[in-house]
PDB file of C-alpha atoms in Angstrom:
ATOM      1  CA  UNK A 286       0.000   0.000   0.000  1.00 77.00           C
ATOM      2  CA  UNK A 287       1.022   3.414  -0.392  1.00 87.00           C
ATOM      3  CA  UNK A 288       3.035   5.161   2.705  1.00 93.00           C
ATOM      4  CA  UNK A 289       1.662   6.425   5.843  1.00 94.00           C
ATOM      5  CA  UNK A 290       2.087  10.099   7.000  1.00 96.00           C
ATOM      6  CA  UNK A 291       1.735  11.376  10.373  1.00 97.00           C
ATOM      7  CA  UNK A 292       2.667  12.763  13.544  1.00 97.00           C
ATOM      8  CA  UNK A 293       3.113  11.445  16.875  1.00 97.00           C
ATOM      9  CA  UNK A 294       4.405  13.184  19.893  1.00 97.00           C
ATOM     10  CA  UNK A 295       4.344  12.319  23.665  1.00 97.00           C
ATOM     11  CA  UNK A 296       6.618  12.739  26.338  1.00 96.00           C
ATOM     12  CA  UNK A 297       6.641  12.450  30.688  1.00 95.00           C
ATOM     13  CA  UNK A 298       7.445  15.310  32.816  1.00 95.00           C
ATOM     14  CA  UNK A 299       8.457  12.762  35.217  1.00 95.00           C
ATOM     15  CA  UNK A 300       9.331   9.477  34.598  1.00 95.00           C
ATOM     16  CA  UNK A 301       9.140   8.655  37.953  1.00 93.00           C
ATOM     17  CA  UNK A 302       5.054   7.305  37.549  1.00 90.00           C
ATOM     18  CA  UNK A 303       6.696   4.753  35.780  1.00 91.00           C
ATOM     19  CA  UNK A 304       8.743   3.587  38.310  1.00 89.00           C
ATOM     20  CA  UNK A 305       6.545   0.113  39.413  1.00 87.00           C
ATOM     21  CA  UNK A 306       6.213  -0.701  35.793  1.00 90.00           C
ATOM     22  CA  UNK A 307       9.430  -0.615  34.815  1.00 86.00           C
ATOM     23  CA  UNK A 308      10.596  -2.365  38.219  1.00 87.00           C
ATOM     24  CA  UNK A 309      13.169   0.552  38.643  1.00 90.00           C
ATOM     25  CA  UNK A 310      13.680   3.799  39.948  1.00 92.00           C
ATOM     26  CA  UNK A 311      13.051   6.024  37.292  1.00 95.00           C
ATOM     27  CA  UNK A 312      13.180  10.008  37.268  1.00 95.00           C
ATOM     28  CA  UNK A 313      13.896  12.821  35.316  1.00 97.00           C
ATOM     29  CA  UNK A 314      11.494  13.894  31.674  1.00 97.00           C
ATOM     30  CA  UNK A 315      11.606  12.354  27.898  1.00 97.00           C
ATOM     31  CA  UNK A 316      10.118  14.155  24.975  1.00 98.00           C
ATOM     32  CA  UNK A 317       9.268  12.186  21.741  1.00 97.00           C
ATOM     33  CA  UNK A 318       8.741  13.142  17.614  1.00 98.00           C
ATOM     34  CA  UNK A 319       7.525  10.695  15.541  1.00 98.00           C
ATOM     35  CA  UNK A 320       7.026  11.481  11.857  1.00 98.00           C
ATOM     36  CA  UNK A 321       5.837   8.842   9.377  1.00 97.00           C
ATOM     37  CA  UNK A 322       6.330  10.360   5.625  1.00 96.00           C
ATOM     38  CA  UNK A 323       6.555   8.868   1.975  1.00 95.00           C
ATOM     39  CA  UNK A 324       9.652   8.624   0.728  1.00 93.00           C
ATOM     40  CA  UNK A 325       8.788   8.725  -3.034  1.00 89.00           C
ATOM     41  CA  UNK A 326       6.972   5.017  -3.154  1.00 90.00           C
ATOM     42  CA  UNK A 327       8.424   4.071  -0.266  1.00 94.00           C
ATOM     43  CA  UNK A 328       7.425   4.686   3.923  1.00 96.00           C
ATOM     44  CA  UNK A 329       9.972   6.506   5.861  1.00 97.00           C
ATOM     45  CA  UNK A 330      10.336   7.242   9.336  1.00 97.00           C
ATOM     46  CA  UNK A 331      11.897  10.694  11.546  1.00 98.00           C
ATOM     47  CA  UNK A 332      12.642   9.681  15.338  1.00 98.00           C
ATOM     48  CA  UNK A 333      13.699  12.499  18.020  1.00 98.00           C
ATOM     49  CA  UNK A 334      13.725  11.788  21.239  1.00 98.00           C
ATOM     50  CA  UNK A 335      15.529  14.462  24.113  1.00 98.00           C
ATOM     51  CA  UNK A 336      15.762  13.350  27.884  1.00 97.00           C
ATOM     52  CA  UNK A 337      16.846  15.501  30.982  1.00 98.00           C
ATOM     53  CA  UNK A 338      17.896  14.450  34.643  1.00 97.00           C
ATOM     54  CA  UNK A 339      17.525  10.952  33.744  1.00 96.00           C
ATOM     55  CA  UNK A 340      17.798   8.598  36.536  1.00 95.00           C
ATOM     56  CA  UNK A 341      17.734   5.014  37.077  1.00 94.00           C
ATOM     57  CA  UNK A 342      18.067   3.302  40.875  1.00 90.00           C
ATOM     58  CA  UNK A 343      19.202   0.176  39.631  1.00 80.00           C
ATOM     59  CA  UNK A 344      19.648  -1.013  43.696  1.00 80.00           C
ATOM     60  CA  UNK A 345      19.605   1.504  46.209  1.00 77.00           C
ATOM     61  CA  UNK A 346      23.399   1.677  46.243  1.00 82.00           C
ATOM     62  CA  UNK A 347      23.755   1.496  42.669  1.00 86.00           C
ATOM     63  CA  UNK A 348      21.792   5.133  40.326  1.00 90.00           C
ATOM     64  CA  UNK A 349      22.771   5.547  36.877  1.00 93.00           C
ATOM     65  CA  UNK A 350      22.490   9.519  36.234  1.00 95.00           C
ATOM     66  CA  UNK A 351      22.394  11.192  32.546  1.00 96.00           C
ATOM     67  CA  UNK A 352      22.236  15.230  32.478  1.00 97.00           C
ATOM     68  CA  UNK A 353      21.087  15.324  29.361  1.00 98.00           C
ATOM     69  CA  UNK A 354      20.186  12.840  25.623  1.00 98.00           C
ATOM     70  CA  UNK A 355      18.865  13.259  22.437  1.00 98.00           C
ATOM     71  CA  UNK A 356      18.670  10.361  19.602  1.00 98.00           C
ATOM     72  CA  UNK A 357      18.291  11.734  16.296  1.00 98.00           C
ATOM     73  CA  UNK A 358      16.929   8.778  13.600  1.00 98.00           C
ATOM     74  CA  UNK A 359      16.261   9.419   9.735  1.00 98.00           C
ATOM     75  CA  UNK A 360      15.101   5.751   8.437  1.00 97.00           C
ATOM     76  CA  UNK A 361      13.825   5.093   4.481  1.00 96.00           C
ATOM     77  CA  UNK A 362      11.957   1.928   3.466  1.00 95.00           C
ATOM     78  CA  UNK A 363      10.530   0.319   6.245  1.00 95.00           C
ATOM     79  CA  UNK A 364       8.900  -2.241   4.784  1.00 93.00           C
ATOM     80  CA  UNK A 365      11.641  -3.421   2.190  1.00 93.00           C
ATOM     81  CA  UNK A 366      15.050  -3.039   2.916  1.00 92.00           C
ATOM     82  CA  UNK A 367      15.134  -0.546   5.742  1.00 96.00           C
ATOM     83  CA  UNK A 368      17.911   1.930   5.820  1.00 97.00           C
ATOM     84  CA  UNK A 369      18.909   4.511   8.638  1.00 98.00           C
ATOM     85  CA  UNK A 370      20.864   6.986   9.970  1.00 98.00           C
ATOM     86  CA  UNK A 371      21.187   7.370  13.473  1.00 98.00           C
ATOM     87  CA  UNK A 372      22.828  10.492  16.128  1.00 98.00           C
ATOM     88  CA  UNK A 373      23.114   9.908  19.467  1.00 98.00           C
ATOM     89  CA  UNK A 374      24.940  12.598  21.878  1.00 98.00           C
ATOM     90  CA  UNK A 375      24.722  12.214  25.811  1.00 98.00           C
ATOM     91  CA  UNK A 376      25.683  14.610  28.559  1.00 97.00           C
ATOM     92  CA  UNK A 377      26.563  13.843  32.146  1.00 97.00           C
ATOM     93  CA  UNK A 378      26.661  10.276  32.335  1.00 96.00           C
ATOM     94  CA  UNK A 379      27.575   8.616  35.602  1.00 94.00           C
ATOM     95  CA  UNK A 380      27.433   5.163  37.143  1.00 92.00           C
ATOM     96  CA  UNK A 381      29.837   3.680  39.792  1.00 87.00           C
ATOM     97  CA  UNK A 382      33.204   4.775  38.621  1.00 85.00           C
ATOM     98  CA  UNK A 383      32.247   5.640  35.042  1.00 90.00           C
ATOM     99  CA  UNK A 384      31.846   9.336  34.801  1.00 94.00           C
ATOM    100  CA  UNK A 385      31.040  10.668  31.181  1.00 96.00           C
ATOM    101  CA  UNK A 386      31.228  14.269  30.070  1.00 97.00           C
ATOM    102  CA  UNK A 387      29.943  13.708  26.625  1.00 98.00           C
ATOM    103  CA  UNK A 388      29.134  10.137  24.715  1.00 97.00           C
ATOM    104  CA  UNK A 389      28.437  10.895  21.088  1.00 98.00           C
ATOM    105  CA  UNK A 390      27.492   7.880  18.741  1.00 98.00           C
ATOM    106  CA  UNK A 391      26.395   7.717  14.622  1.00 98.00           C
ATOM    107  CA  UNK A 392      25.566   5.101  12.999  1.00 98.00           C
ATOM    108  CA  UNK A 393      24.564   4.335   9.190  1.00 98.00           C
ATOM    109  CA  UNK A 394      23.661   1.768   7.337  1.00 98.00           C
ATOM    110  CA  UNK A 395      21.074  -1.393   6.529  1.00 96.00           C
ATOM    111  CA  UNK A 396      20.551  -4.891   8.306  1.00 93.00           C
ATOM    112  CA  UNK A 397      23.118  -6.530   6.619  1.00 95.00           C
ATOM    113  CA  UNK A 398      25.966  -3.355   7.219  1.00 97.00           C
ATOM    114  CA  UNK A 399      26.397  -0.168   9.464  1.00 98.00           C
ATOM    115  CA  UNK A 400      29.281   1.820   9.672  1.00 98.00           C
ATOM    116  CA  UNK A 401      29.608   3.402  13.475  1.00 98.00           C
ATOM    117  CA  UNK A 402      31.589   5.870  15.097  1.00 98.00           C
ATOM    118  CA  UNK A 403      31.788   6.652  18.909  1.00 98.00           C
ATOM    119  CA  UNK A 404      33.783   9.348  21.186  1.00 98.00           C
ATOM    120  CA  UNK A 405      33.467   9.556  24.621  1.00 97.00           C
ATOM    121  CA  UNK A 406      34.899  11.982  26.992  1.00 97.00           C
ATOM    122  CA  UNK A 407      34.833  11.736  30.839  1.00 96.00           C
ATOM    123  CA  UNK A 408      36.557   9.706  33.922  1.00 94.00           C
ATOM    124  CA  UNK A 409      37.038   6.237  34.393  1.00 88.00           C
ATOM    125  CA  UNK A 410      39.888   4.949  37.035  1.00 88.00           C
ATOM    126  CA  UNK A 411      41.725   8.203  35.364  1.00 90.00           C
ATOM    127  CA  UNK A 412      40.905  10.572  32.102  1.00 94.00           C
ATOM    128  CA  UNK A 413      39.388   9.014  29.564  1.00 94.00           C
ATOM    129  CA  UNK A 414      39.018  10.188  25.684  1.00 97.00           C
ATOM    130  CA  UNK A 415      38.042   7.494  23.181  1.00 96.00           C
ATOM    131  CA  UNK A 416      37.688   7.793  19.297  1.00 98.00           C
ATOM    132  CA  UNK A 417      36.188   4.654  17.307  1.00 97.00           C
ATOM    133  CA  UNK A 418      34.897   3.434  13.685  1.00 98.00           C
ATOM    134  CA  UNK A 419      33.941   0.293  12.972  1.00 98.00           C
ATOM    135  CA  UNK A 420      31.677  -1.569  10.534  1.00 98.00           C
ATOM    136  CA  UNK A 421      28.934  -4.611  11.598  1.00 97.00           C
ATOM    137  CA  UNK A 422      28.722  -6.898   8.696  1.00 97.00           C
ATOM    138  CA  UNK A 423      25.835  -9.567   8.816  1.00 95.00           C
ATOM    139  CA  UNK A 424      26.496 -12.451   5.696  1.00 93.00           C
ATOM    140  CA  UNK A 425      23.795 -15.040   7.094  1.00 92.00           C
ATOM    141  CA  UNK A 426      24.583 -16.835  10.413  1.00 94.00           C
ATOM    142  CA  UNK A 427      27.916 -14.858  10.881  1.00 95.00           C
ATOM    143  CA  UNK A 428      28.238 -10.967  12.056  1.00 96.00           C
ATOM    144  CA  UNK A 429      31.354  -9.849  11.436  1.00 97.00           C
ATOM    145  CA  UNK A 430      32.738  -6.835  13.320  1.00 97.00           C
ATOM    146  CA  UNK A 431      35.808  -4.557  11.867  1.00 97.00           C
ATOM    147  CA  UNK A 432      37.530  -1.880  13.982  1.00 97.00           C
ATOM    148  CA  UNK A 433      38.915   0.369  12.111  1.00 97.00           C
ATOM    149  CA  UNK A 434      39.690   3.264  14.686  1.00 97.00           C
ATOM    150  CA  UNK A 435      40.688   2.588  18.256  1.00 96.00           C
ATOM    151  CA  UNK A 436      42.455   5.569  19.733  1.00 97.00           C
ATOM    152  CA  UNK A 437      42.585   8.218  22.615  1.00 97.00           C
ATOM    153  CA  UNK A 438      43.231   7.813  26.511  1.00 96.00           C
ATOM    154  CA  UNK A 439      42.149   6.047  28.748  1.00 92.00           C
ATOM    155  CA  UNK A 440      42.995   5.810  32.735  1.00 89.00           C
ATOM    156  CA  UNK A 441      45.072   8.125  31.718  1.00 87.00           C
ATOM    157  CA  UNK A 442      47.046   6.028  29.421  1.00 94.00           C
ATOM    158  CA  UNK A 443      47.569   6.081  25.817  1.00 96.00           C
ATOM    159  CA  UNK A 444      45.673   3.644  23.982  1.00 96.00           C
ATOM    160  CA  UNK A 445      45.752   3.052  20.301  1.00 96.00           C
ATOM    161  CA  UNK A 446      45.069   0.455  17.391  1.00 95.00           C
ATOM    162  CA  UNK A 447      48.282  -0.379  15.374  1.00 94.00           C
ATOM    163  CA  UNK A 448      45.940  -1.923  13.137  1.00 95.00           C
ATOM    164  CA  UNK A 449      42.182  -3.018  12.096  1.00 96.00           C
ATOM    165  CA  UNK A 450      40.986  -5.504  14.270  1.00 96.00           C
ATOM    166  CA  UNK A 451      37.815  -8.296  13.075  1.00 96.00           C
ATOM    167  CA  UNK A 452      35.896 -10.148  15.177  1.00 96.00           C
ATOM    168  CA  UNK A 453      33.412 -12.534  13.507  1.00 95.00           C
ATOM    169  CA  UNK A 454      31.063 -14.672  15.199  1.00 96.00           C
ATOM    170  CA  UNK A 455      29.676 -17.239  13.552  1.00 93.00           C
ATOM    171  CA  UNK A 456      27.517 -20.924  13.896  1.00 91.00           C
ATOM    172  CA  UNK A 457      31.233 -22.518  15.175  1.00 89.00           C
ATOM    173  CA  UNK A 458      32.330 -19.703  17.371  1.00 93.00           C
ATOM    174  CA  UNK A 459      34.594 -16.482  17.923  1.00 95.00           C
ATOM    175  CA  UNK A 460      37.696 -15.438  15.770  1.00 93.00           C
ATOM    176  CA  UNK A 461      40.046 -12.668  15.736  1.00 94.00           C
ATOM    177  CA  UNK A 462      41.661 -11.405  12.391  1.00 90.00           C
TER     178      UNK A 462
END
């Protein structure tokens, strides 16, 4: 049939009145944009979704905080072979020792590829600053997963890949390349 177009947008003020469904301790707010469009022939989707104060009480010692998140998704035909492009930046992440001053992930691609890259800036057991790119094959039973980009510090250490780095999981197990 021919592609839907619409609207839909919610949010919580507090996502603590979710709390007993979720089986956590939630708090903090969530807004969400949905937006259903054609795409020539085709459905296609636009996905926002911003988040302050976000907490989580995992156990009452253990409360994941995030200042701040918003997702940013673009996806084009849904119903055949789905594509996307997706932004996600995070502020003020901490839980135990992990404290992150920014988290900033985009992805691209289709079911059977995406190309990612990810930085991260913050404190963990001493300064941390990551940079990554990879790329998440799928060729039937076996994902495949490429590093291309591994570099940065991290407890205060240099850290850096001398070289591209595959893992590929398959139907007889794990290997490195």
């Amino acid at each position: 049939g021919a592609p839907i177009q619409g609207v839909l947008r919610g949010g919580a003020e507090s996502l603590s009145k979710w709390s007993r469904l979720a089986d956590v301790d939630l708090g903090g707010s969530v807004d969400l944009d949905l937006r259903l469009r054609p795409d020539e022939a085709r459905q296609a989707a636009d996905l926002r979704v911003s988040a302050r104060a976000l907490t989580a009480g995992l156990s009452p010692e253990a409360v994941a905080r995030l200042g701040q998140l918003e997702i940013d998704l673009q996806a084009t035909d849904l119903m055949r072979t789905p594509r996307a492009t997706a932004n996600l930046s995070a502020r003020e992440l901490a839980y135990n020792e992990i404290g992150l001053e920014t988290l900033s992930v985009r992805a691209r691609g289709d079911p059977t590829a995406a190309r990612v890259e990810m930085s991260a800036s913050g404190d963990l057991r001493g300064r941390l600053d990551l940079d990554l790119a990879a790329r998440v094959e799928r060729d039937g039973p076996t994902l495949a997963l490429r590093v291309d980009r591994f570099a940065g510090t991290a407890a205060g250490q240099p850290v850096a890949l001398q070289q591209p780095l595959t893992l590929r999981q398959g139907p007889n197990g794990i290997a490195v390349e």
